[in-house]
Short mmCIF file of C-alpha atoms in Angstrom, two decimals:
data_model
loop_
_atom_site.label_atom_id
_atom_site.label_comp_id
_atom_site.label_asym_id
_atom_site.label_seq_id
_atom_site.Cartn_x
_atom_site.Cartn_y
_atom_site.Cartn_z
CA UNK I 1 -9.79 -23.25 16.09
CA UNK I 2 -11.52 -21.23 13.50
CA UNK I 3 -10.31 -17.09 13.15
CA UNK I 4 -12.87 -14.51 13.24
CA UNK I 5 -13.21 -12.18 10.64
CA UNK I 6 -13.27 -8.45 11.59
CA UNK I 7 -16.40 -6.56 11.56
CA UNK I 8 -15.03 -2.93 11.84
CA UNK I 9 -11.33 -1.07 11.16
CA UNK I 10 -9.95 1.90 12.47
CA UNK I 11 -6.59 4.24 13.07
CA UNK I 12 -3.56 3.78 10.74
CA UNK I 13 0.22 2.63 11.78
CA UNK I 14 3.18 0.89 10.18
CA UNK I 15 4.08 2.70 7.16
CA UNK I 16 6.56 1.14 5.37
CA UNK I 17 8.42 1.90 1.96
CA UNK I 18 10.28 -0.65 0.03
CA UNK I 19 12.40 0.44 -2.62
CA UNK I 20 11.66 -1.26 -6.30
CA UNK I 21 13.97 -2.66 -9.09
CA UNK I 22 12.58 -3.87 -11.99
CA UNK I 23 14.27 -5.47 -14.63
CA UNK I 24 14.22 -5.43 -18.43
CA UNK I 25 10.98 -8.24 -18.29
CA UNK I 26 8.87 -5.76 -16.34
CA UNK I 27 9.70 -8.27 -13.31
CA UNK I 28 10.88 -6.52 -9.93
CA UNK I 29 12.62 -6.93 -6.80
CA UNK I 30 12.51 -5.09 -3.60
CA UNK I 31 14.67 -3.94 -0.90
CA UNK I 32 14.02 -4.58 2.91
CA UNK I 33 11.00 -2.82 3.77
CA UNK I 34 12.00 0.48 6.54
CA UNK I 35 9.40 2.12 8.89
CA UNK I 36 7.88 5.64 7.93
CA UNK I 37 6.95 6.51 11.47
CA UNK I 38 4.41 9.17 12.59
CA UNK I 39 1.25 8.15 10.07
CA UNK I 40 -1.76 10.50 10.79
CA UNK I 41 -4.16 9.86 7.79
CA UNK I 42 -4.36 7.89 4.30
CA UNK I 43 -6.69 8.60 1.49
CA UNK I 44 -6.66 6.62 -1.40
CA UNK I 45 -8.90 6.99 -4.59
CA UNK I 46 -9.76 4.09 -7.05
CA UNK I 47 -7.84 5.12 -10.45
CA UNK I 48 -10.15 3.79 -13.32
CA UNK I 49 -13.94 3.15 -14.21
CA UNK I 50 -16.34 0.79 -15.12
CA UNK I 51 -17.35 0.76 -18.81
CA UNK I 52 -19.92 -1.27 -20.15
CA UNK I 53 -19.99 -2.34 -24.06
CA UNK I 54 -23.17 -2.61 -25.31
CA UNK I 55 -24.31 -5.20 -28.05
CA UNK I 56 -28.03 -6.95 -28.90
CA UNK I 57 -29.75 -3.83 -26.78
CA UNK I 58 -27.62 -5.49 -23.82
CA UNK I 59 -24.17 -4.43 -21.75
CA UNK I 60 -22.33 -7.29 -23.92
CA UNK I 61 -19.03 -6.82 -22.18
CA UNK I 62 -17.73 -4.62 -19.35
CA UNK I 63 -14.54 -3.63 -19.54
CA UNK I 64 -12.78 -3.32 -16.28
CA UNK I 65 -10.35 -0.34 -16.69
CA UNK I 66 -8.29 -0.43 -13.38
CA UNK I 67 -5.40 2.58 -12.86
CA UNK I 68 -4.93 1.99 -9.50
CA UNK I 69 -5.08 4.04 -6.91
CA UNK I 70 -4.38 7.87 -6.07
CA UNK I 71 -3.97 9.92 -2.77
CA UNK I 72 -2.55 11.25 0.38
CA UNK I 73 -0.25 10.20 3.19
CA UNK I 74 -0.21 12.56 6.27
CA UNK I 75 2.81 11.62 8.13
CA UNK I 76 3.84 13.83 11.26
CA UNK I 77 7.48 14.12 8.93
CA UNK I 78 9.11 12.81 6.41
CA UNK I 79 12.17 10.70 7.21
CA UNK I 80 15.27 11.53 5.45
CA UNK I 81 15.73 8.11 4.37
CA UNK I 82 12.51 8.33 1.98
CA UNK I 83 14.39 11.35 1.01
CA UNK I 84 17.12 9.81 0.10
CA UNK I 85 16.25 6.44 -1.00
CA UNK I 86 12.95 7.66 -2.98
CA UNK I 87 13.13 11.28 -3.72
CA UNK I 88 16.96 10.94 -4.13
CA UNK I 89 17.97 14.20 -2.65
CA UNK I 90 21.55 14.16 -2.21
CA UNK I 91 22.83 13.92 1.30
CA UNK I 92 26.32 15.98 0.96
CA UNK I 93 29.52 15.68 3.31
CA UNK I 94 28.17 18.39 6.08
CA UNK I 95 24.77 16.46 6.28
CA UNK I 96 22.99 18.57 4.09
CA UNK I 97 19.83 17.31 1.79
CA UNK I 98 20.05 19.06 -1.31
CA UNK I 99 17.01 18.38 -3.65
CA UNK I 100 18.16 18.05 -7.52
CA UNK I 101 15.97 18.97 -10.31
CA UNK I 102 17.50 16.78 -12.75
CA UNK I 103 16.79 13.00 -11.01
CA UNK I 104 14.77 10.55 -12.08
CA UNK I 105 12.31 9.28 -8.97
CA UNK I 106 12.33 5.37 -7.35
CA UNK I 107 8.99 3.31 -7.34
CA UNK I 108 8.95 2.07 -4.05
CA UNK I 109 6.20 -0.55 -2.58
CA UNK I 110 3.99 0.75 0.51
CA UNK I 111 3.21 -1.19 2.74
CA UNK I 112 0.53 -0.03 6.13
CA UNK I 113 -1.94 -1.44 8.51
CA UNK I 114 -5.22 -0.85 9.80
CA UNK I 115 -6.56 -1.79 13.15
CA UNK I 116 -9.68 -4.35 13.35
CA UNK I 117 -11.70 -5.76 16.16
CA UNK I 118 -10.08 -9.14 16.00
CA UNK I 119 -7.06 -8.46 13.85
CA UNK I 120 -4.95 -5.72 12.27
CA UNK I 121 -5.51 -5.41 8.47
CA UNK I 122 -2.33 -5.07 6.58
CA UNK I 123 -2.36 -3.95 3.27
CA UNK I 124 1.03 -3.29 -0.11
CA UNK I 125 0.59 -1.24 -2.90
CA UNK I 126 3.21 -2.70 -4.98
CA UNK I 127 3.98 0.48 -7.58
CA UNK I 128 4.09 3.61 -6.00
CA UNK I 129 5.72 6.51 -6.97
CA UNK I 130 5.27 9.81 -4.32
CA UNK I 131 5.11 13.72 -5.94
CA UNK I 132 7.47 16.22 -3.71
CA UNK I 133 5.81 17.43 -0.81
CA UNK I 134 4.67 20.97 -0.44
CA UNK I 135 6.43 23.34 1.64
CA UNK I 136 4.63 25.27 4.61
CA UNK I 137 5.20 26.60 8.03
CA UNK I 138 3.35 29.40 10.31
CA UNK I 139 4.25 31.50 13.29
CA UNK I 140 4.09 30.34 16.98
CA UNK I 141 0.74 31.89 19.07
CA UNK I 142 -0.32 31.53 22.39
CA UNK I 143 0.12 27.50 21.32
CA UNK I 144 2.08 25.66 19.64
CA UNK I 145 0.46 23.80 16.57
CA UNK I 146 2.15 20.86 14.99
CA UNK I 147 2.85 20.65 10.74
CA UNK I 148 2.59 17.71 9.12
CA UNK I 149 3.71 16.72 5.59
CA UNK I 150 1.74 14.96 3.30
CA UNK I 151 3.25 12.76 -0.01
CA UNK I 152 0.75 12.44 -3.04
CA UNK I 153 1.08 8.54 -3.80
CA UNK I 154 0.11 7.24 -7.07
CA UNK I 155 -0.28 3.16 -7.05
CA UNK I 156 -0.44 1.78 -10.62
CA UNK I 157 -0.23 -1.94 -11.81
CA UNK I 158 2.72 -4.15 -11.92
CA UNK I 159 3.39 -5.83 -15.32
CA UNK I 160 1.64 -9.01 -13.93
CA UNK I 161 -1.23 -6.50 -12.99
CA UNK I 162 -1.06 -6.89 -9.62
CA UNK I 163 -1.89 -3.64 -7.83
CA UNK I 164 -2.28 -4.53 -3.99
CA UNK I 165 -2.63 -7.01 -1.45
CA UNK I 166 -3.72 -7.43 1.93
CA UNK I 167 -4.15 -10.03 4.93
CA UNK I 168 -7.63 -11.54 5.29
CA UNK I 169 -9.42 -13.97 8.16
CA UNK I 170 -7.41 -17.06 6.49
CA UNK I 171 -3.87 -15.45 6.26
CA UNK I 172 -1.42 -18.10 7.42
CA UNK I 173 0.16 -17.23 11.02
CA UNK I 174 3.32 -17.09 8.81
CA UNK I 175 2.47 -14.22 6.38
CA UNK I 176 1.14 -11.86 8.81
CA UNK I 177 4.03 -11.97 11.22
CA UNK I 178 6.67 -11.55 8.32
CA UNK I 179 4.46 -8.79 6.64
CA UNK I 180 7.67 -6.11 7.13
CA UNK I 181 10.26 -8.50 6.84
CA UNK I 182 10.03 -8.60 2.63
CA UNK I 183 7.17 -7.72 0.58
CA UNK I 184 4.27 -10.26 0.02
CA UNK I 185 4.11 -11.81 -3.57
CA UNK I 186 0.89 -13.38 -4.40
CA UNK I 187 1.13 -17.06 -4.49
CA UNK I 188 0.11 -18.99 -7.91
CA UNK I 189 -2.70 -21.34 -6.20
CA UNK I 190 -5.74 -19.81 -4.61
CA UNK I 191 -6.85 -20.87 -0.67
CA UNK I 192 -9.33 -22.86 -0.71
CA UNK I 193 -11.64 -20.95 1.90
CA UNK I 194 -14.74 -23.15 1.31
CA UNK I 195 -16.35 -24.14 4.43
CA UNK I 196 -16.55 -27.75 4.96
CA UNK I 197 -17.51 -27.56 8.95
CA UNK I 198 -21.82 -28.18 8.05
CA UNK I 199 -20.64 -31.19 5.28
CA UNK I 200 -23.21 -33.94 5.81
CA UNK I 201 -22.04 -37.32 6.65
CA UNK I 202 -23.90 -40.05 3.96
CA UNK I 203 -26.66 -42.21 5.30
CA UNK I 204 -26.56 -45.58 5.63
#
């Protein structure tokens, strides 16, 4: 039986991190993916443009300059793990998180899902690195109002240029249900998605 593709996509839920090692080769490894909970919004802008070269009064070439992406998580709070793992403040022996000017940040994968009308969409961005979050707080009123933190993600290309991935109408039963379980790499042979249901039979 044939899947249907999704016509719309809406809300945002299971945010995941996955911390990246990359060897001397450029190639990289990643740890088990663990949950961010409490997503509330993601905007991410296309890094890179379009630039035509122009030769014989024509555009001769276009040069395809993709950065990436750029943008904002909202999460409800950040979970000291990402702290930890990504950020690397150090988690002393009282349980304190002590941030440390002098450490070098972790890439991390990030992986997320959108809703659709027939299935969820779920989507890695396989180099991220996330700026430290701003700090900010207000008084209680007649209500209270809750404060959510928000991580600037920047999402630039792997050495193999690979940037993202997501699940589409013809991911394999397989794939989508292990999405969390390790990040997705891109296989070497293309689906074939071509549709062969109106194929003709010869006459005779």
């Amino acid at each position: 039986m044939s899947k249907q593709s999704n016509k719309v996509k809406f809300g945002l839920k299971n945010c995941h991190y996955a911390k990246a090692t990359f060897d001397e080769d450029g190639s990289v490894t990643y740890a088990k993916p663990v949950r961010i909970p409490g997503a509330v919004s993601l905007s991410m802008d296309a890094n890179g443009e379009i630039e035509p070269f122009y030769a014989d009064n024509i555009a001769y070439y276009v040069v395809n300059n993709n950065s990436g992406y750029e943008g904002d998580l909202e999460i409800a709070l950040i979970p000291e793990s990402f702290l930890t793992d990504i950020m690397h403040e150090e988690l002393d022996g009282n349980g304190v998180l002590a941030e440390n000017a002098n450490v070098e940040l972790e890439h991390f994968a990030f992986l997320f899902e959108f809703d659709g009308d027939q299935r969820h969409i779920r989507h890695v961005l396989y180099n991220c690195v996330a700026s430290r979050p701003s700090i900010e707080g207000e008084t209680n009123e007649d209500s209270k109002e809750v404060k959510t933190d928000t991580l600037n993600l920047q999402a630039t290309p792997l050495a193999n240029g690979y940037v993202k991935a997501k699940t589409g109408t013809n991911t394999t039963d397989d794939v989508y249900n292990k999405w969390y379980d390790a990040v997705y790499e891109p296989q070497a042979e293309a689906v074939d998605t071509e549709d062969t249901s109106h194929t003709e039979e010869p006459q005779g």
